[in-house]
mmCIF file of C-alpha atoms in Angstrom:
data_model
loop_
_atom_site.group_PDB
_atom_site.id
_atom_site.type_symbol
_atom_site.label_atom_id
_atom_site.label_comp_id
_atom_site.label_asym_id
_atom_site.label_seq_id
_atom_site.Cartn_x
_atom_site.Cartn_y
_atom_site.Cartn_z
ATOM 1 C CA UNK A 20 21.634 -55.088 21.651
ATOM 2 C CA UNK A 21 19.091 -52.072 22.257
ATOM 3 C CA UNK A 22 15.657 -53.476 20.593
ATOM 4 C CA UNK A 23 12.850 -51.245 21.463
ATOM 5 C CA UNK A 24 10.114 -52.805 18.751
ATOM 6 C CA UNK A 25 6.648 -53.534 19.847
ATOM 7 C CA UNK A 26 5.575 -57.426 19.054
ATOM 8 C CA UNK A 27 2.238 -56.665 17.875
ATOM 9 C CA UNK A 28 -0.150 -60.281 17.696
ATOM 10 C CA UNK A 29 -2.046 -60.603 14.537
ATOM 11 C CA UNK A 30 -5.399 -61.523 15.122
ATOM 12 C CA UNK A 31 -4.172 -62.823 18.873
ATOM 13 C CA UNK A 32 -1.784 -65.336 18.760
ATOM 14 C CA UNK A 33 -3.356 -66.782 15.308
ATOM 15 C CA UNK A 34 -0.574 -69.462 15.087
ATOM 16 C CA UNK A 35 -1.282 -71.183 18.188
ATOM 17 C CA UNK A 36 -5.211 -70.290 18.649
ATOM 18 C CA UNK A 37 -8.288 -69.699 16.713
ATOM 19 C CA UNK A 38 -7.950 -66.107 15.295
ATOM 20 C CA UNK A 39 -9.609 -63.213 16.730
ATOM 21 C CA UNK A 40 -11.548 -64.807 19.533
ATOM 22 C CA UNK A 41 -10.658 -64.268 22.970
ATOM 23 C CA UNK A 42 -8.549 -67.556 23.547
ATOM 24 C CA UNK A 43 -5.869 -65.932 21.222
ATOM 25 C CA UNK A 44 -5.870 -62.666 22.617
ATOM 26 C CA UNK A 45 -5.347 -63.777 25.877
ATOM 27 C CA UNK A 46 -2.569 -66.049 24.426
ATOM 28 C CA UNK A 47 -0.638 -63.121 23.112
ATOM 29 C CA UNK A 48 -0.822 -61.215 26.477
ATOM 30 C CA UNK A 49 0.401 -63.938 28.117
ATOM 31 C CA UNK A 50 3.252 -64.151 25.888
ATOM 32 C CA UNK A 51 4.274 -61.041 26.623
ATOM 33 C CA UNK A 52 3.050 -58.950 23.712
ATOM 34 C CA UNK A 53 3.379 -55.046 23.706
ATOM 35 C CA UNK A 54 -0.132 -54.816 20.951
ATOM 36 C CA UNK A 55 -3.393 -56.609 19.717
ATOM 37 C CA UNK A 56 -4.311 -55.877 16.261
ATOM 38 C CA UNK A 57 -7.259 -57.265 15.061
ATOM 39 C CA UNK A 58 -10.282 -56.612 12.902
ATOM 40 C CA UNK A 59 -13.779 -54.696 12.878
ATOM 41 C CA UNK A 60 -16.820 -55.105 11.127
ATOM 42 C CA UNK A 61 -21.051 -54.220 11.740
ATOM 43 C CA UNK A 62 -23.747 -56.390 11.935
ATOM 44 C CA UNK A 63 -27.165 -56.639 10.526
ATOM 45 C CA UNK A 64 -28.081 -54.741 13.094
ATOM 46 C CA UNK A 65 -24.615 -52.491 13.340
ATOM 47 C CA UNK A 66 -23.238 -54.218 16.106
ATOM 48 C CA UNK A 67 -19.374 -53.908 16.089
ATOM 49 C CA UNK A 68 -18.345 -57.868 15.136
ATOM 50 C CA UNK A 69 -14.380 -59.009 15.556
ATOM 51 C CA UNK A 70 -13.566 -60.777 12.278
ATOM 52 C CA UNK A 71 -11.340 -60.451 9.848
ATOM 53 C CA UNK A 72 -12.869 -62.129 6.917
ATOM 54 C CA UNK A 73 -16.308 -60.039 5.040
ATOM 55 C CA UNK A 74 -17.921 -63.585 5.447
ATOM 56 C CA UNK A 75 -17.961 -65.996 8.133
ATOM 57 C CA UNK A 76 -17.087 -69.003 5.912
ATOM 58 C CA UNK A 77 -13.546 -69.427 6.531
ATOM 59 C CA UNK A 78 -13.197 -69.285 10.056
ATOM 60 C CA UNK A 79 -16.732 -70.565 11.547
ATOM 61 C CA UNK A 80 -19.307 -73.277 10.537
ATOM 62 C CA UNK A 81 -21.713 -71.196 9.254
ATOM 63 C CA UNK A 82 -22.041 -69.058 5.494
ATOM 64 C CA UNK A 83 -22.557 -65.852 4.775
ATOM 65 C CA UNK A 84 -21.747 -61.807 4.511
ATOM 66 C CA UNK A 85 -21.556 -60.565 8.485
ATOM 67 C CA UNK A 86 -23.203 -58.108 7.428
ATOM 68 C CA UNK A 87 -26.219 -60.231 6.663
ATOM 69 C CA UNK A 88 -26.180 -61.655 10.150
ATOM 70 C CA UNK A 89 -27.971 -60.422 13.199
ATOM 71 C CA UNK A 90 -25.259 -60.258 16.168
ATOM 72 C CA UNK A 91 -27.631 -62.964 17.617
ATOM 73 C CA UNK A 92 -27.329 -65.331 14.331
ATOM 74 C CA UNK A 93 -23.134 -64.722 14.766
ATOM 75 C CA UNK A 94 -23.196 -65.364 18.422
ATOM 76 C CA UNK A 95 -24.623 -68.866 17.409
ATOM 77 C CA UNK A 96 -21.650 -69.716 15.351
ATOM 78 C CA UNK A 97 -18.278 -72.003 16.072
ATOM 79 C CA UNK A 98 -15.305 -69.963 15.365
ATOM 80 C CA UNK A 99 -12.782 -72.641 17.094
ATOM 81 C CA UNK A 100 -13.624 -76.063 15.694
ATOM 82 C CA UNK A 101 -12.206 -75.270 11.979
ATOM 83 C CA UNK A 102 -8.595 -74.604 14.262
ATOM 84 C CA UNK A 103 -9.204 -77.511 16.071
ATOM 85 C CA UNK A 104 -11.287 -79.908 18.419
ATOM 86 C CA UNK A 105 -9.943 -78.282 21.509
ATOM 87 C CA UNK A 106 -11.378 -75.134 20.905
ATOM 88 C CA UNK A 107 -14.622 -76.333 20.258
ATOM 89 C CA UNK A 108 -17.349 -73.583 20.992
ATOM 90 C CA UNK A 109 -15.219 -70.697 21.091
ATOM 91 C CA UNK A 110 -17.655 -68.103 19.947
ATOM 92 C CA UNK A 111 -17.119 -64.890 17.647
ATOM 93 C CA UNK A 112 -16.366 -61.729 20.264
ATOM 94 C CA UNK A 113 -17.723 -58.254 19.863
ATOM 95 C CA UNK A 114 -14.987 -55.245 20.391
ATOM 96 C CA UNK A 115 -17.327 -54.652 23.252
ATOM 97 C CA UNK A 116 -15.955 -58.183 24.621
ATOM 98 C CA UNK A 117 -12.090 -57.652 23.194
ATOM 99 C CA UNK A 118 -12.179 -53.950 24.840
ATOM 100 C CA UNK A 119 -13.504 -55.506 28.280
ATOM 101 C CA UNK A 120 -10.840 -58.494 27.860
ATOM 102 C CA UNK A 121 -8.066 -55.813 27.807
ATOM 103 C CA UNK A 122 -9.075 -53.728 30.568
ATOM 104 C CA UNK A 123 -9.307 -56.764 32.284
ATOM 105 C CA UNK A 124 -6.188 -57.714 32.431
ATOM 106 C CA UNK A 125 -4.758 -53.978 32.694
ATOM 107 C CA UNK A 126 -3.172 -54.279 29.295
ATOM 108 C CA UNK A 127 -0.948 -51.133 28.611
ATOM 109 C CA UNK A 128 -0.003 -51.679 25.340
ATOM 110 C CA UNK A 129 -1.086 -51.188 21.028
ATOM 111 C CA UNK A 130 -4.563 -51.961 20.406
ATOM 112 C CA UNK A 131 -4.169 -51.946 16.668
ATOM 113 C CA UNK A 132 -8.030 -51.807 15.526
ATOM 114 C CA UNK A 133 -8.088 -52.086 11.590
ATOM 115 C CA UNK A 134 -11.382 -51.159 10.309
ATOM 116 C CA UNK A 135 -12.250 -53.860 7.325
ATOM 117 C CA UNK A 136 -14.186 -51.155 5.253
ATOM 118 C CA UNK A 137 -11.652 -51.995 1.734
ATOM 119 C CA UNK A 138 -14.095 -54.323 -0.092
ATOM 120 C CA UNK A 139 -17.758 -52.970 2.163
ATOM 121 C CA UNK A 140 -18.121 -49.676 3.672
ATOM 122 C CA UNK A 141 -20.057 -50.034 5.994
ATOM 123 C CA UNK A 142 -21.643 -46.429 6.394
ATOM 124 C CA UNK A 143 -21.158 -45.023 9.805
ATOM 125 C CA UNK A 144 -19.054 -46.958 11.228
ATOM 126 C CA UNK A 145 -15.890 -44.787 11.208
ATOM 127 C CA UNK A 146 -18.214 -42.136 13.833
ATOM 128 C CA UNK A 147 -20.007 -45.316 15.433
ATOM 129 C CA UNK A 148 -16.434 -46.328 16.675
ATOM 130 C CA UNK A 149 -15.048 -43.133 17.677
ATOM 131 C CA UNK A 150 -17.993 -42.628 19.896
ATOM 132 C CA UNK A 151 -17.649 -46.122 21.409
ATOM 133 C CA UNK A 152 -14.280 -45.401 22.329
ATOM 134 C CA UNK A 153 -15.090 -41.646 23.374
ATOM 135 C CA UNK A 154 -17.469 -43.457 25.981
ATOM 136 C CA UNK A 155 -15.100 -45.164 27.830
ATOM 137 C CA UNK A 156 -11.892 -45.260 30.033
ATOM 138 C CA UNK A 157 -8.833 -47.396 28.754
ATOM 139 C CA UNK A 158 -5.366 -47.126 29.394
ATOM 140 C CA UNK A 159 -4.056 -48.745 26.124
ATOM 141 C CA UNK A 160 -2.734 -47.029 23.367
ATOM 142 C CA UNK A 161 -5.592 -46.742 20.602
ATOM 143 C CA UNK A 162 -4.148 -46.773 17.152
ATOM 144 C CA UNK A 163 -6.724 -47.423 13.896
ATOM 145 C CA UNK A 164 -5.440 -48.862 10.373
ATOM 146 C CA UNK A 165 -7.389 -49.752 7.471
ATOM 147 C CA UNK A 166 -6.418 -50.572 3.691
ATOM 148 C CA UNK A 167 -8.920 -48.078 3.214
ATOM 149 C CA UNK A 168 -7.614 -44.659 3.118
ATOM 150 C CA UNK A 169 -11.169 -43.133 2.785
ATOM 151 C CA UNK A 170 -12.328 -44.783 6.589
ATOM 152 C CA UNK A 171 -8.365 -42.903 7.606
ATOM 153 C CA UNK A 172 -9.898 -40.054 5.834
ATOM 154 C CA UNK A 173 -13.284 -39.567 8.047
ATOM 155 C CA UNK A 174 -11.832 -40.659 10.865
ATOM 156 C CA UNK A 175 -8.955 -37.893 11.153
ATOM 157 C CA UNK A 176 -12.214 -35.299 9.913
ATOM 158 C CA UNK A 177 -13.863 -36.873 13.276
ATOM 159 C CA UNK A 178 -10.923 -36.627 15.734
ATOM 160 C CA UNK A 179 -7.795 -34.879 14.269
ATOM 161 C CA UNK A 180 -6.045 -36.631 17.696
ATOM 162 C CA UNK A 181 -6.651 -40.401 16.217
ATOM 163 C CA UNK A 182 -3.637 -41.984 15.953
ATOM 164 C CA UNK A 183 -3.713 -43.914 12.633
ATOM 165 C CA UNK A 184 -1.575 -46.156 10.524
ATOM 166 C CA UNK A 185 -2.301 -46.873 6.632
ATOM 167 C CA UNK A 186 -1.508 -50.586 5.769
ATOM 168 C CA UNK A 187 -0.490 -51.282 2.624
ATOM 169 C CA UNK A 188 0.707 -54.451 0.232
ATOM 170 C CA UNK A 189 2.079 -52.070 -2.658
ATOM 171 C CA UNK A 190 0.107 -48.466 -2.305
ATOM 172 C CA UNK A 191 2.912 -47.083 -1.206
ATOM 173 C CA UNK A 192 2.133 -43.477 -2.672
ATOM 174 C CA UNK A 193 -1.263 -43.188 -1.355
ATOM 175 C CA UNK A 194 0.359 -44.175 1.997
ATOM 176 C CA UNK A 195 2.737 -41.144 1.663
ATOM 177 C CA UNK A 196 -0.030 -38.943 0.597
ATOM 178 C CA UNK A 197 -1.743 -39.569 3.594
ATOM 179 C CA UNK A 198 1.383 -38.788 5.459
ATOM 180 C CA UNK A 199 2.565 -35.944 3.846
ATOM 181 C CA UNK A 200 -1.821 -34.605 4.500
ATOM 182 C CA UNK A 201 -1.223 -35.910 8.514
ATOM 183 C CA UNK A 202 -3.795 -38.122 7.977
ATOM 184 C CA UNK A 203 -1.785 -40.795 9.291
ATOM 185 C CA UNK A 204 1.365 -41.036 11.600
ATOM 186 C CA UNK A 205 2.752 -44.816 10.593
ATOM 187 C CA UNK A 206 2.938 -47.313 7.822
ATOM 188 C CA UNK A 207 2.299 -50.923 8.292
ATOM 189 C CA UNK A 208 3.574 -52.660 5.154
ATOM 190 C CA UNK A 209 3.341 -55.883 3.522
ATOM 191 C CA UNK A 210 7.519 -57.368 5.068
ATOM 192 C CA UNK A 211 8.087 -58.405 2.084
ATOM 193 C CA UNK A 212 7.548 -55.028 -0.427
ATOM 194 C CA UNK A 213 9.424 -53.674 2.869
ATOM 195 C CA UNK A 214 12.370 -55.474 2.079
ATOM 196 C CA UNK A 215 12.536 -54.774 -1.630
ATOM 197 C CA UNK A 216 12.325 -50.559 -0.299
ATOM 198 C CA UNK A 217 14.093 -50.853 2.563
ATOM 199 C CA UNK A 218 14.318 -47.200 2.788
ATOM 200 C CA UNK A 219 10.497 -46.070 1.997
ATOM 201 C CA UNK A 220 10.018 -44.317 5.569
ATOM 202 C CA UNK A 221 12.229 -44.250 8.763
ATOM 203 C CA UNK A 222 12.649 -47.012 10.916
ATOM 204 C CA UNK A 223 10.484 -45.661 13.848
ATOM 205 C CA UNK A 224 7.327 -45.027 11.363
ATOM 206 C CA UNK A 225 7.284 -48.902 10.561
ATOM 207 C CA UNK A 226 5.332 -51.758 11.732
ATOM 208 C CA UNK A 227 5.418 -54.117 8.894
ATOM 209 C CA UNK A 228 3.246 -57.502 8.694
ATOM 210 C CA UNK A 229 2.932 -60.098 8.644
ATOM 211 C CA UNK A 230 6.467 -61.113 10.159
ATOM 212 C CA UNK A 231 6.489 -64.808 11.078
ATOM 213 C CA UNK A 232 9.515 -66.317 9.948
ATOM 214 C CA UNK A 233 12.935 -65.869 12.185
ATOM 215 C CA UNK A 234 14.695 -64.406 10.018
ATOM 216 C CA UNK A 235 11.969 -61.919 9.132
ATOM 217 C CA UNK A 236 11.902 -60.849 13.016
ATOM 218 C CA UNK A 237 15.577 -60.704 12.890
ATOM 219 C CA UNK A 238 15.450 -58.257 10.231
ATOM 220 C CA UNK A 239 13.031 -55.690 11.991
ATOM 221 C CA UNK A 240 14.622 -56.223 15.474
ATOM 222 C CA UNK A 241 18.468 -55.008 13.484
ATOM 223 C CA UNK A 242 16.557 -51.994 12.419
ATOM 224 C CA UNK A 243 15.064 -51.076 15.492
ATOM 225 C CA UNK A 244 11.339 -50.939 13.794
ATOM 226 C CA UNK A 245 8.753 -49.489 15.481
ATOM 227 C CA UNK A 246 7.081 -52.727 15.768
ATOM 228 C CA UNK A 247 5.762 -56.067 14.021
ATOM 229 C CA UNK A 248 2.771 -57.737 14.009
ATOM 230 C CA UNK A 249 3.285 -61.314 13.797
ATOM 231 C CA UNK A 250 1.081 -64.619 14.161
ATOM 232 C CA UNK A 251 3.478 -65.993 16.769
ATOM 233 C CA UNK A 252 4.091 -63.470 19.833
ATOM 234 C CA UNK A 253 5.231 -65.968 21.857
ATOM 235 C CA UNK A 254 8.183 -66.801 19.065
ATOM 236 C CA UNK A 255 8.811 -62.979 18.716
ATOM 237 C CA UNK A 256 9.178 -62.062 22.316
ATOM 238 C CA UNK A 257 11.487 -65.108 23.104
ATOM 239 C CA UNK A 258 13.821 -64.818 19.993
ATOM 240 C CA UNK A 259 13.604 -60.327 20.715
ATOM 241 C CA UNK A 260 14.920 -61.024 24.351
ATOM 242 C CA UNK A 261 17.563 -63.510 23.174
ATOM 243 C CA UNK A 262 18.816 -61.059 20.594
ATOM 244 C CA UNK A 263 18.857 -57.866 23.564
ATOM 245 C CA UNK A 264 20.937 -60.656 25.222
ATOM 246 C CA UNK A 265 18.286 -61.297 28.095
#
């Protein structure tokens, strides 16, 4: 069976590590994942910080807004010992650090960057980011997503080349808005509004989240999707190569 999708890892592999910190990125890669999506927020001091959550409650031992925090107070915090003892210590990365984690290990793929600017906007960070990545060389494939169509908005003002995707739980006709404007090239919806409207948008435009179950995988492998984003690469690329009959 011909299955081109990309298994995008959610956060890293968030199933089987502590999400967004380097352990489960470099899980996912060496599961054989084809993308990293994962999430961006400033500082205190407008340092770019890799977590998904507007607070650092849920996922570390400390409290409080990250935007509140100094990079130096978030550097201090435990963002593995809430997952469990074995990550211990693991410590809240930069994109700085995810970026340099990449390149490291010559990664080719997605690096699916959502910007977290839906409930804060953090002003300037939409330019901040494009010249960070304007600075460097990487040999990934750069795509940016936010719920946020306004940070899709400034972003496509500041490089008309970005390649961006609008994710979306039910705003389904902003999302085509945006497309219909070029704004935005793909959709990454919610898999389960996906499969009430299976036909919203061509296979090959879709990289619906957050697909963990098997039959959910199934599903998008059938239909050739452009890709998934899922907390278990490691599941996905085993149960993608079984189904291409590998």
């Amino acid at each position: 069976m011909e299955i081109d999708t990309k298994i995008i890892a959610h956060r890293g592999s968030r199933g089987t590590r502590p999400e967004n910190t380097l352990v489960s990125f470099q899980a996912a890669i060496d599961d054989g994942c084809e993308g990293i999506e994962t999430d961006v927020h400033f500082s205190k001091d407008q340092q770019f910080i890799i977590m998904h959550d507007e607070t650092v409650d849920r996922t570390t031992n400390g409290t409080g807004l990250v935007k509140d925090k100094t990079l130096a107070e978030i550097k201090q915090l435990d963002a593995g010992y809430r997952f469990s003892e074995e990550f211990k210590g693991t410590r809240v990365p930069t994109l700085q650090e995810v970026v340099a984690l990449l390149l490291k290990n010559n990664f080719t793929g997605i690096f699916n960057l959502e910007l977290k600017t839906n409930k804060i906007h953090y002003p300037g960070i939409e330019r901040a980011i494009y010249e960070y990545f304007s600075s460097i060389h990487y040999s990934f494939q750069l795509i940016y997503s936010s719920f946020n169509g306004k940070s899709l908005e400034i972003l496509n003002h500041i490089d008309p080349k970005a390649v961006e995707a609008r994710i979306f739980t039910t705003a389904a006709k902003q999302a085509k808005t945006l497309k219909r404007s070029k704004v935005i090239e793909d959709f990454h919806p919610d898999i389960k509004w996906l499969k009430r409207h299976p036909f919203f948008a061509p296979a090959r435009h879709l990289r619906p989240w957050l697909v963990n179950a098997t039959e959910d995988m199934q599903y998008c492998f059938e239909k050739n999707m452009a890709g998934i984003i899922t907390d278990y690469p490691g599941r996905a690329v085993q149960l993608r190569a079984e189904m291409r009959g590998e």
